[in-house]
PDB file of C-alpha atoms in Angstrom:
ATOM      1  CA  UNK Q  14      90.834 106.808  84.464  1.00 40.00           C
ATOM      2  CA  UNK Q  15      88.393 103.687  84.691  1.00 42.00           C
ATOM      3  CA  UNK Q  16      85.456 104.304  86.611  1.00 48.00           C
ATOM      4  CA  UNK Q  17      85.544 102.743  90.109  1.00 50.00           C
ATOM      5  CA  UNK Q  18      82.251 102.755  91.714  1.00 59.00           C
ATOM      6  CA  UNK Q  19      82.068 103.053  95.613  1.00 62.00           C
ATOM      7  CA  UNK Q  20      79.963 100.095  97.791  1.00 73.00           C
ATOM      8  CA  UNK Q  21      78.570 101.595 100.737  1.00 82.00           C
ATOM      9  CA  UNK Q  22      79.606 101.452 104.293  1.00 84.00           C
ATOM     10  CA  UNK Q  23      76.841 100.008 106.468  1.00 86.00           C
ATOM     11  CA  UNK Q  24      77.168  99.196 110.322  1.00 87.00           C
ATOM     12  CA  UNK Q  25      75.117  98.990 112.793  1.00 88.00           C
ATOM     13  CA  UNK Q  26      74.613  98.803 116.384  1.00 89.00           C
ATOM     14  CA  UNK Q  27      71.720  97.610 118.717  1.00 90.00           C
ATOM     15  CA  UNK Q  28      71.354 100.007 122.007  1.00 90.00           C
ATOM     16  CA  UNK Q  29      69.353  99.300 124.853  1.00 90.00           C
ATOM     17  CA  UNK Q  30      66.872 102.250 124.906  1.00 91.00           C
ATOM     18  CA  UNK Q  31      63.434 102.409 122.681  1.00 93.00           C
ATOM     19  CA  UNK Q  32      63.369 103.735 119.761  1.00 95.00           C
ATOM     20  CA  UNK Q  33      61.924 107.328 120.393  1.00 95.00           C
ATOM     21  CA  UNK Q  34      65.092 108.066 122.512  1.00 92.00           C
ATOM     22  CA  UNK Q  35      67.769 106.575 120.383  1.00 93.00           C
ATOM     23  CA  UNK Q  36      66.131 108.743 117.399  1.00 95.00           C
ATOM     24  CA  UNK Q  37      66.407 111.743 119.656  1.00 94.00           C
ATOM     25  CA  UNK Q  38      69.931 111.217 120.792  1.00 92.00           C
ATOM     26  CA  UNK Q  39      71.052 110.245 117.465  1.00 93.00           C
ATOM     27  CA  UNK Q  40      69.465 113.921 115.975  1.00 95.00           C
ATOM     28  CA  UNK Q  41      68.917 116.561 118.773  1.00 94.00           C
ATOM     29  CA  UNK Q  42      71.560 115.291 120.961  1.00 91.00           C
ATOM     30  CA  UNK Q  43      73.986 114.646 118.261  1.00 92.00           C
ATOM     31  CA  UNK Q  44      76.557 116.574 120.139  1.00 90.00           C
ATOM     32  CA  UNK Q  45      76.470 114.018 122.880  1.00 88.00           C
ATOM     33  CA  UNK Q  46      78.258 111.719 120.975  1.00 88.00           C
ATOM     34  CA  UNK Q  47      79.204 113.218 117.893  1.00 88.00           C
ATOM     35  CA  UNK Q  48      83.164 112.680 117.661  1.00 82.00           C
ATOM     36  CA  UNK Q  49      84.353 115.992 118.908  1.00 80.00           C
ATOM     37  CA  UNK Q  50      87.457 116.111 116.253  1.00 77.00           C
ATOM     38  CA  UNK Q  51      85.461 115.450 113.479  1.00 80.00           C
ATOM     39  CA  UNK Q  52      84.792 119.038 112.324  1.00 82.00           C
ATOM     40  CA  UNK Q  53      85.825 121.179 109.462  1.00 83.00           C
ATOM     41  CA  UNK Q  54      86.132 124.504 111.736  1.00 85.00           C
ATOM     42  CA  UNK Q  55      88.765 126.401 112.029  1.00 84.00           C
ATOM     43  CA  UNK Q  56      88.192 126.832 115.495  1.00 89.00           C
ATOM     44  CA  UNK Q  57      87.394 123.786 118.337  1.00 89.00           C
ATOM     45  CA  UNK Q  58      84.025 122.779 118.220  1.00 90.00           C
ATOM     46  CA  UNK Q  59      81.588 124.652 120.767  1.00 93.00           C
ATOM     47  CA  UNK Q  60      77.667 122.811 119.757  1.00 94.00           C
ATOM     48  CA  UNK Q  61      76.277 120.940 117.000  1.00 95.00           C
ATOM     49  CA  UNK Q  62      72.600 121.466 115.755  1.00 97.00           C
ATOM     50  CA  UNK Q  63      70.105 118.909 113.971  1.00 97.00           C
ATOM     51  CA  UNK Q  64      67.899 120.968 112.483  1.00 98.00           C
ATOM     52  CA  UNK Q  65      64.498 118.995 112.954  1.00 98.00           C
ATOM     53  CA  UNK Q  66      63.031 119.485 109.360  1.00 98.00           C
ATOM     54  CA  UNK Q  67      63.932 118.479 105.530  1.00 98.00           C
ATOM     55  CA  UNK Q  68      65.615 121.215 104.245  1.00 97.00           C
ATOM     56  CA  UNK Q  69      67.177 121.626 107.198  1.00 97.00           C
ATOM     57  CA  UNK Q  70      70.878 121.338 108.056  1.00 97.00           C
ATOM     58  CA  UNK Q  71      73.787 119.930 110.968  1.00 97.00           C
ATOM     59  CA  UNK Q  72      75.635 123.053 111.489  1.00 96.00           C
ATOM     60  CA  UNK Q  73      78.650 122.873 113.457  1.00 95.00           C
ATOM     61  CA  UNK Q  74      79.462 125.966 115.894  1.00 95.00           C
ATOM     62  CA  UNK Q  75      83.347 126.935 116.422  1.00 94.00           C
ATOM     63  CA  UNK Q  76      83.881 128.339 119.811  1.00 94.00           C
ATOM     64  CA  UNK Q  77      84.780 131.731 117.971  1.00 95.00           C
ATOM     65  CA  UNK Q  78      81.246 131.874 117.197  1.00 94.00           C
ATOM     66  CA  UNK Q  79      81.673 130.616 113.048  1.00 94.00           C
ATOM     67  CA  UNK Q  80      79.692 127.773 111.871  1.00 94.00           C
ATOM     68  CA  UNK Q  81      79.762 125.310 109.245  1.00 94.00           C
ATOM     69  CA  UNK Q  82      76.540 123.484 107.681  1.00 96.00           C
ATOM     70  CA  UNK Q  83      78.088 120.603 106.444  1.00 94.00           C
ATOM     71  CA  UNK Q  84      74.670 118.415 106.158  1.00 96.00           C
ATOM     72  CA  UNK Q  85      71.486 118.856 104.286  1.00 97.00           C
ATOM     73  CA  UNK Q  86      68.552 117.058 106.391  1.00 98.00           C
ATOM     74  CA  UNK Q  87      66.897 115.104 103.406  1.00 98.00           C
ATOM     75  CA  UNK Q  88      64.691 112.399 105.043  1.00 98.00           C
ATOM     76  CA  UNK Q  89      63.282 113.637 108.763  1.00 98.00           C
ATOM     77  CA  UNK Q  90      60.686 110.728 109.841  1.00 98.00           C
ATOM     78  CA  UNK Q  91      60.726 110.530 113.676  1.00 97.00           C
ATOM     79  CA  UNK Q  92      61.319 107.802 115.242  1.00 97.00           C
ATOM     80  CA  UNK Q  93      62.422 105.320 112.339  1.00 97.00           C
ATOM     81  CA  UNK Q  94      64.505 107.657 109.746  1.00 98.00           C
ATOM     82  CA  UNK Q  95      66.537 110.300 108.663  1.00 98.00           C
ATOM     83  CA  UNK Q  96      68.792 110.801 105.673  1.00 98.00           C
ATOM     84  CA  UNK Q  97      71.914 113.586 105.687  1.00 97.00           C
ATOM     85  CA  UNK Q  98      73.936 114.353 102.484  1.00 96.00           C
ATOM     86  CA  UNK Q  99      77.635 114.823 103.332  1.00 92.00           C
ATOM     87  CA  UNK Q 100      78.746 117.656 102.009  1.00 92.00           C
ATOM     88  CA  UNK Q 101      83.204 118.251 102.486  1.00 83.00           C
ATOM     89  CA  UNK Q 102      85.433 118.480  99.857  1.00 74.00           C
ATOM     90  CA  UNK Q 103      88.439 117.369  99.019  1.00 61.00           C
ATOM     91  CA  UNK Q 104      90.203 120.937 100.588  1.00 60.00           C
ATOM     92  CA  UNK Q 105      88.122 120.244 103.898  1.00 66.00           C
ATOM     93  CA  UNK Q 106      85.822 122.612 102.733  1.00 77.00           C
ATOM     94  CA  UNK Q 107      81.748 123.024 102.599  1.00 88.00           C
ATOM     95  CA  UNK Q 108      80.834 121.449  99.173  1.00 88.00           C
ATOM     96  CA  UNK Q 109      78.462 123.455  97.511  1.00 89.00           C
ATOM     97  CA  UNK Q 110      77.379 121.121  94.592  1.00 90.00           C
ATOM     98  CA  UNK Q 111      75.230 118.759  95.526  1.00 91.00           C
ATOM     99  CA  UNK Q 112      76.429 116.464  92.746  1.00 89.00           C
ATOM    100  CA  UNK Q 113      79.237 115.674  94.737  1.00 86.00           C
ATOM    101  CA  UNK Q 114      78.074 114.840  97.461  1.00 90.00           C
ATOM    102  CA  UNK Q 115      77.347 111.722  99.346  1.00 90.00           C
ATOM    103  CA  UNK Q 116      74.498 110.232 101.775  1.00 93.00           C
ATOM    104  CA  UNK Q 117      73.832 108.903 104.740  1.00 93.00           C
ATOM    105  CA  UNK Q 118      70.817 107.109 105.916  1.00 95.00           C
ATOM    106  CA  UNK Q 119      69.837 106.144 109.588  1.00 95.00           C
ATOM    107  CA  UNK Q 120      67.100 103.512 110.515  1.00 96.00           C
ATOM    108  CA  UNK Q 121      65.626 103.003 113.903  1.00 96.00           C
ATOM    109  CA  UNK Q 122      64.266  99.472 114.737  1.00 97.00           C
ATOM    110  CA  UNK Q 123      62.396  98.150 117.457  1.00 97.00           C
ATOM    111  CA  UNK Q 124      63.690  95.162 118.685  1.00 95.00           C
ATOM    112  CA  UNK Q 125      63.243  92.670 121.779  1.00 93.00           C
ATOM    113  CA  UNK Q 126      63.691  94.134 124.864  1.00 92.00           C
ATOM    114  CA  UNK Q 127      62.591  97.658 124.398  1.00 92.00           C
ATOM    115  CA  UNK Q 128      66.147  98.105 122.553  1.00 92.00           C
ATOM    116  CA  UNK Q 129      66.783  99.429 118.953  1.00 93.00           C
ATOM    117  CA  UNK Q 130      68.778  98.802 116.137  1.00 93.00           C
ATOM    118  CA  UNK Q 131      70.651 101.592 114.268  1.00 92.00           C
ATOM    119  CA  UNK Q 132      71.718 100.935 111.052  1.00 92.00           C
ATOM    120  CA  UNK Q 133      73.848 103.343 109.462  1.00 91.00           C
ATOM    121  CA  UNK Q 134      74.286 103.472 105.238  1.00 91.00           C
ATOM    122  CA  UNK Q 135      76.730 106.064 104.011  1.00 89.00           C
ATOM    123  CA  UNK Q 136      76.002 105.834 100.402  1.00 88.00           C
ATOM    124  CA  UNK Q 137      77.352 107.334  96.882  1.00 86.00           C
ATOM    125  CA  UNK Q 138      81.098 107.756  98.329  1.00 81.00           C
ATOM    126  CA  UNK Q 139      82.297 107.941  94.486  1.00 78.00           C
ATOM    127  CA  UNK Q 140      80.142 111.272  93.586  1.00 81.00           C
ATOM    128  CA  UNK Q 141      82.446 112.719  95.666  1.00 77.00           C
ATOM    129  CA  UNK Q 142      85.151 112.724  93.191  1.00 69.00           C
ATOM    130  CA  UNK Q 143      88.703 111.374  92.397  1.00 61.00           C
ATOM    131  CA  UNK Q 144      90.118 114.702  94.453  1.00 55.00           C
ATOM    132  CA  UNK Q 145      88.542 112.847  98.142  1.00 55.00           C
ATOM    133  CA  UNK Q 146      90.942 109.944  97.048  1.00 52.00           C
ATOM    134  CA  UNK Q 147      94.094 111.625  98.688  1.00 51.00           C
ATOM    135  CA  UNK Q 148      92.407 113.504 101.227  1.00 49.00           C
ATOM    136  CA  UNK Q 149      91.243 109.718 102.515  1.00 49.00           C
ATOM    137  CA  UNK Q 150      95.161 108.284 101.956  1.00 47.00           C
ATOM    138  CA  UNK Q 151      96.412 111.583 103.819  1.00 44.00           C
ATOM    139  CA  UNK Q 152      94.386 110.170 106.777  1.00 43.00           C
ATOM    140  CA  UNK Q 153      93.495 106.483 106.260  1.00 41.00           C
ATOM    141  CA  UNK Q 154      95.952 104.867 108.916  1.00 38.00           C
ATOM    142  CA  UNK Q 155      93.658 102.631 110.968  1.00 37.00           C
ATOM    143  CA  UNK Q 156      95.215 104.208 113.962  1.00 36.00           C
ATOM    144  CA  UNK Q 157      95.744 107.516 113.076  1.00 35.00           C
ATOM    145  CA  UNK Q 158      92.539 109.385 111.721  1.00 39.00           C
ATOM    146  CA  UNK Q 159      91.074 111.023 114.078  1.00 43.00           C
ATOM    147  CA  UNK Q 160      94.477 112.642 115.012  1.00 44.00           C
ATOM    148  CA  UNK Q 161      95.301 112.793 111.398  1.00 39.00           C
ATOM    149  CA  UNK Q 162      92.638 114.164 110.229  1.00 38.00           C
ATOM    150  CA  UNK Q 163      92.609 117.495 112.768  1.00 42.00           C
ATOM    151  CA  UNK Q 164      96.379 118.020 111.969  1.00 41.00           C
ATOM    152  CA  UNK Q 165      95.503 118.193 107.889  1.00 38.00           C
ATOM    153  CA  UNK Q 166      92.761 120.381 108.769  1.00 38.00           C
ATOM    154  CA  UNK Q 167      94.853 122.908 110.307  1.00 43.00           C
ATOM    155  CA  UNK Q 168      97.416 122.321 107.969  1.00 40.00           C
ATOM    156  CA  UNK Q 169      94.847 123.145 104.902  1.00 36.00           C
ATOM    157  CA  UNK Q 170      93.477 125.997 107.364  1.00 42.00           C
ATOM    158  CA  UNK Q 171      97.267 127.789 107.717  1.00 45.00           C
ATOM    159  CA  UNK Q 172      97.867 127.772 104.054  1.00 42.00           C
ATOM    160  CA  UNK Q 173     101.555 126.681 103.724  1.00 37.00           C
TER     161      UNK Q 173
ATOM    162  CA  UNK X   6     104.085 105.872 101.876  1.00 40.00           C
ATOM    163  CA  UNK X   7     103.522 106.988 105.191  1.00 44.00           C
ATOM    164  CA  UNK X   8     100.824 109.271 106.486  1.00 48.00           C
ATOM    165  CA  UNK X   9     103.306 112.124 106.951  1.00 50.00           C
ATOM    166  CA  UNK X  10     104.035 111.844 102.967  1.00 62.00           C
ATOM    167  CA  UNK X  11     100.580 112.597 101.826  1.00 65.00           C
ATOM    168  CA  UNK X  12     100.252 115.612 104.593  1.00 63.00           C
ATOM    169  CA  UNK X  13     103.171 117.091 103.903  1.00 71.00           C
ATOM    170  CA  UNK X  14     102.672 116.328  99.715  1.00 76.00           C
ATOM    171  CA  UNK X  15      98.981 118.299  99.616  1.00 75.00           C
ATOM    172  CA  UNK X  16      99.898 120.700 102.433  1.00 76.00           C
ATOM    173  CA  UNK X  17     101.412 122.851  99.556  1.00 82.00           C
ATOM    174  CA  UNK X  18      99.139 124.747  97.753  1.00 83.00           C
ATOM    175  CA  UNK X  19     100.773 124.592  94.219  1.00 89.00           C
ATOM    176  CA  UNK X  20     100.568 120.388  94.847  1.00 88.00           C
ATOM    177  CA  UNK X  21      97.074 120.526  95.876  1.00 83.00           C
ATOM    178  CA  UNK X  22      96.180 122.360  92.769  1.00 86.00           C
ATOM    179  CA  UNK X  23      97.771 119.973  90.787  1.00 91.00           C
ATOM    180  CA  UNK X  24      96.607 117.235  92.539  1.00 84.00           C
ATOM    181  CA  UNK X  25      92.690 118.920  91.903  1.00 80.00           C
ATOM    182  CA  UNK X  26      93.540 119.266  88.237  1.00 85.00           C
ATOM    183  CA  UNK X  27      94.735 115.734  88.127  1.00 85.00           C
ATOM    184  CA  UNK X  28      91.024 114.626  89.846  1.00 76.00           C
ATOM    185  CA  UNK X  29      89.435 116.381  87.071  1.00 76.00           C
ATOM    186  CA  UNK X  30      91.022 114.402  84.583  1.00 83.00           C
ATOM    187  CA  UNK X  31      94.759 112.960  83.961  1.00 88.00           C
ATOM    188  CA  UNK X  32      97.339 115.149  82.292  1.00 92.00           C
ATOM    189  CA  UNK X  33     100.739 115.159  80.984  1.00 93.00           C
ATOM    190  CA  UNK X  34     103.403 117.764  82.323  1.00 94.00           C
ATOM    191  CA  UNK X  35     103.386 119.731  79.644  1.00 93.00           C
ATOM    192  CA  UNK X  36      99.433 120.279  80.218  1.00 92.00           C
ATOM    193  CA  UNK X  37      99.635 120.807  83.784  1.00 94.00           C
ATOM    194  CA  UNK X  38     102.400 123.034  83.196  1.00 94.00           C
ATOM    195  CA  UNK X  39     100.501 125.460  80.349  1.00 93.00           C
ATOM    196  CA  UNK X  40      97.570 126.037  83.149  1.00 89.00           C
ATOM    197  CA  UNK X  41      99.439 126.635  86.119  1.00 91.00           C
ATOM    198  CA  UNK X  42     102.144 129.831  87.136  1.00 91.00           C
ATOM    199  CA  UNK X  43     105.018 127.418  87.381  1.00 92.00           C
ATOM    200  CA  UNK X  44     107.480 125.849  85.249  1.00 93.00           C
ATOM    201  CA  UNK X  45     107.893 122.307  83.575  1.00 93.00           C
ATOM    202  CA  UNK X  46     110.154 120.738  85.752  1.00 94.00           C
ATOM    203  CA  UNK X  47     108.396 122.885  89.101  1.00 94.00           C
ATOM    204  CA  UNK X  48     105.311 120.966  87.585  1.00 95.00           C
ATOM    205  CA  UNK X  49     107.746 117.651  87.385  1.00 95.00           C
ATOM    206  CA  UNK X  50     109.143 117.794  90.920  1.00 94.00           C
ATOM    207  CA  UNK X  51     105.464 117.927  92.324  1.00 93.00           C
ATOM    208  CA  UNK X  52     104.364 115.350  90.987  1.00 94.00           C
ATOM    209  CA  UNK X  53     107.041 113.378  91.935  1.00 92.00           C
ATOM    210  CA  UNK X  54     106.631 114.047  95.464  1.00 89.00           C
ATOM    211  CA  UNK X  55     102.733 113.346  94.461  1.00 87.00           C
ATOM    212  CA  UNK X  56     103.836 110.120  93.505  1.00 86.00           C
ATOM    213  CA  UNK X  57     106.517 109.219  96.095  1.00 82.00           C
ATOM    214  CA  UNK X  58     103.072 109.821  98.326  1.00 77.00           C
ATOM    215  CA  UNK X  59     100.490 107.320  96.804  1.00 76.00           C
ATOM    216  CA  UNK X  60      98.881 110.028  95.585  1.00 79.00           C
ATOM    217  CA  UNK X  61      99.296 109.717  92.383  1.00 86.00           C
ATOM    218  CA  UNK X  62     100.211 107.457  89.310  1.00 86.00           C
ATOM    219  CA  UNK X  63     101.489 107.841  85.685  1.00 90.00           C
ATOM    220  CA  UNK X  64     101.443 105.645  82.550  1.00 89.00           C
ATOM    221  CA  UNK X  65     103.605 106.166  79.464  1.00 90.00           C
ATOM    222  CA  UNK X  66     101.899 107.141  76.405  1.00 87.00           C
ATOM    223  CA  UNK X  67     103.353 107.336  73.744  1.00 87.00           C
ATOM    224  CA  UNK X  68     106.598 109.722  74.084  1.00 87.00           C
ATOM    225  CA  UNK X  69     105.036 110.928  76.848  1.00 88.00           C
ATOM    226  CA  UNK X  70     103.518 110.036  80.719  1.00 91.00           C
ATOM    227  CA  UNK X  71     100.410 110.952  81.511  1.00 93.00           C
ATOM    228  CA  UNK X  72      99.443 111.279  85.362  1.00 92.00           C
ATOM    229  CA  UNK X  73      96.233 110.634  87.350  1.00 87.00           C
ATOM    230  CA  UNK X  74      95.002 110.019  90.745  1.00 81.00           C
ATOM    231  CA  UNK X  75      94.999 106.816  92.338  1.00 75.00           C
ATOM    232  CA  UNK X  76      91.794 105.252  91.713  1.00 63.00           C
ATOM    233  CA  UNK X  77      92.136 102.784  94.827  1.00 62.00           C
ATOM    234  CA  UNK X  78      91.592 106.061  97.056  1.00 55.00           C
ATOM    235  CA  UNK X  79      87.508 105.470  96.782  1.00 57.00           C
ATOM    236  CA  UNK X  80      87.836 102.023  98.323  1.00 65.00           C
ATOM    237  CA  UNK X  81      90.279 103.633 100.920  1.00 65.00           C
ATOM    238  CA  UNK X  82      87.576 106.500 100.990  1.00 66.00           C
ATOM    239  CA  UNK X  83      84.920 103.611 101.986  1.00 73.00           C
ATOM    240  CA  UNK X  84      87.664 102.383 104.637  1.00 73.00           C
ATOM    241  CA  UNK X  85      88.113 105.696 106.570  1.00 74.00           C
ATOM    242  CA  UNK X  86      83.892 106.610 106.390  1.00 80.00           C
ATOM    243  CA  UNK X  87      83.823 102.416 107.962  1.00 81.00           C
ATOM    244  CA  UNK X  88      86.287 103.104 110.568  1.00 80.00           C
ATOM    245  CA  UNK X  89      84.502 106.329 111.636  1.00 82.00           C
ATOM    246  CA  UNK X  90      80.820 105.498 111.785  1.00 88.00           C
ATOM    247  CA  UNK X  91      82.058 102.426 113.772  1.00 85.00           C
ATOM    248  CA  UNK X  92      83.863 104.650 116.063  1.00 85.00           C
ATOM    249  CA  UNK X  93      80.673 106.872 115.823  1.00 88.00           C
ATOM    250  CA  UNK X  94      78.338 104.718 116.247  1.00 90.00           C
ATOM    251  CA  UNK X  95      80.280 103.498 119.518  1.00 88.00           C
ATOM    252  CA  UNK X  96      80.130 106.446 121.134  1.00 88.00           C
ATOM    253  CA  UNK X  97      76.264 107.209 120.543  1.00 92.00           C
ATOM    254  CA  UNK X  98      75.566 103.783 122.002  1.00 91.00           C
ATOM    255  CA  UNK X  99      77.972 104.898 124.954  1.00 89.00           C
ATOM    256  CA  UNK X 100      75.919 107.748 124.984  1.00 92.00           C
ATOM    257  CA  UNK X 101      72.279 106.897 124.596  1.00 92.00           C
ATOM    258  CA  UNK X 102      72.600 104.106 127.427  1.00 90.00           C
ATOM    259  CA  UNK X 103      73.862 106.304 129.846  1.00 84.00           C
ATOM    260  CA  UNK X 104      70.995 106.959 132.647  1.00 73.00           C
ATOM    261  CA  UNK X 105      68.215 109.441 131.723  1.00 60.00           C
ATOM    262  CA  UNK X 106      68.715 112.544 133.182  1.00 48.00           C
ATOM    263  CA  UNK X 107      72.605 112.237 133.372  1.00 49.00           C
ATOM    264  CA  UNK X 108      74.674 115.677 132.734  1.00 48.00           C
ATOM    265  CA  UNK X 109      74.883 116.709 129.074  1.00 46.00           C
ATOM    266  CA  UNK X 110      71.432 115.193 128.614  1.00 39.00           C
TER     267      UNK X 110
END
């Protein structure tokens, strides 16, 4: 198969709070606003943690008391940066080779008005692997991912 | 293809091997076949329904067709990480200018 190479996704958003407490939300907080489908439990979500260090990890808590740490903290410089690998396979599953993994870097900027901007890079999409290809097209509907994505989980999770 | 196609085409576990293998690197039948507990045409019909689902595609070679995944699923990849740091990204701003203090805080 040719090689096809991945561009990045960037967005960004400017919110009207300095930067210490967007950095804080965006980390410590992350359950706050963290969409609450967007997990790889078996069970429904009960917490998130940031864990506050490099090395560290996000670990998602089911509310049967499993967890899943699907992010390695590898940039933790409060208030202006922190970088995350993503770490899910194809099967929905913790990937434990780093080599396929991707990135995701978060900047915190002052700007007027005691607001920030967050800008968001999730980076090396393609060292993921030809097998994330369908898992995307199972779920890629513009409408229907977030939906889509919890029904595949469970689908993966009950093994028919 | 619809959504419900590519659920219902990886929800089975021989597929989803198949469909693994195939991510590896592309394969003929007969390959897939040799490495797997199933038979030729098993092998066949799967990847058929792969197919029918976008999942994958096949080019003839020779006497021969030789399958692989879809390469446009990275840029679709990039599409569904866009559409979910967007939606993300929404709700922390929802979030983080809520008042100080509110509950959940």
């Amino acid at each position: 198969m040719p090689e096809v190479k991945s561009t990045p996704v960037r967005t960004s958003v400017v919110v009207d709070t300095p930067v210490d407490r967007a950095f804080t939300v965006f980390t410590d907080d992350i359950a706050s606003w963290w969409p609450p489908d967007h997990h790889i439990l078996q069970a429904e979500l009960a917490s998130m943690e940031f864990e506050p260090r490099v090395g560290g990890s996000i670990i998602d808590r089911g509310v049967d008391g499993t967890e899943c740490r699907w992010a390695r903290v590898l940039a933790y410089e409060p208030p202006h940066r922190v970088v995350f690998s993503w770490d899910i396979s194809l099967a929905w599953q913790v990937e434990s080779d780093p080599g396929r993994t991707s990135e995701v870097e978060v900047t915190f900027k002052p700007v007027d008005g005691g607001r920030t901007r967050v800008e968001l890079e999730h980076r090396h999409i393609d060292r993921h692997g030809d097998g994330w290809e369908g898992m995307h097209s199972a779920v890629g509907s513009p409408d229907g991912w977030g939906v889509g994505m919890q029904r595949f989980a469970e689908r993966i999770a009950s093994g028919t | 293809m619809t959504n419900t196609d590519a659920f219902a085409a990886l929800a089975d576990p021989t597929r989803r091997t198949i469909f693994e293998r195939l991510g590896e690197h592309p394969a003929a039948v007969g390959e897939l076949a040799a490495s797997l507990p199933v038979s030729r045409s098993a092998v066949s019909q799967h990847l058929k329904v792969l197919k029918d689902a976008g999942l994958v595609s096949s080019t003839p070679a020779g006497t021969r067709r030789v399958y692989a995944v879809d390469p446009r699923g990275i840029t679709d990849l990039r599409d569904y990480l866009d559409r979910f740091w967007g939606v993300a990204l929404h709700s922390f701003k929802n979030r983080v200018e809520s008042p100080r203090g509110a509950p959940h805080a």
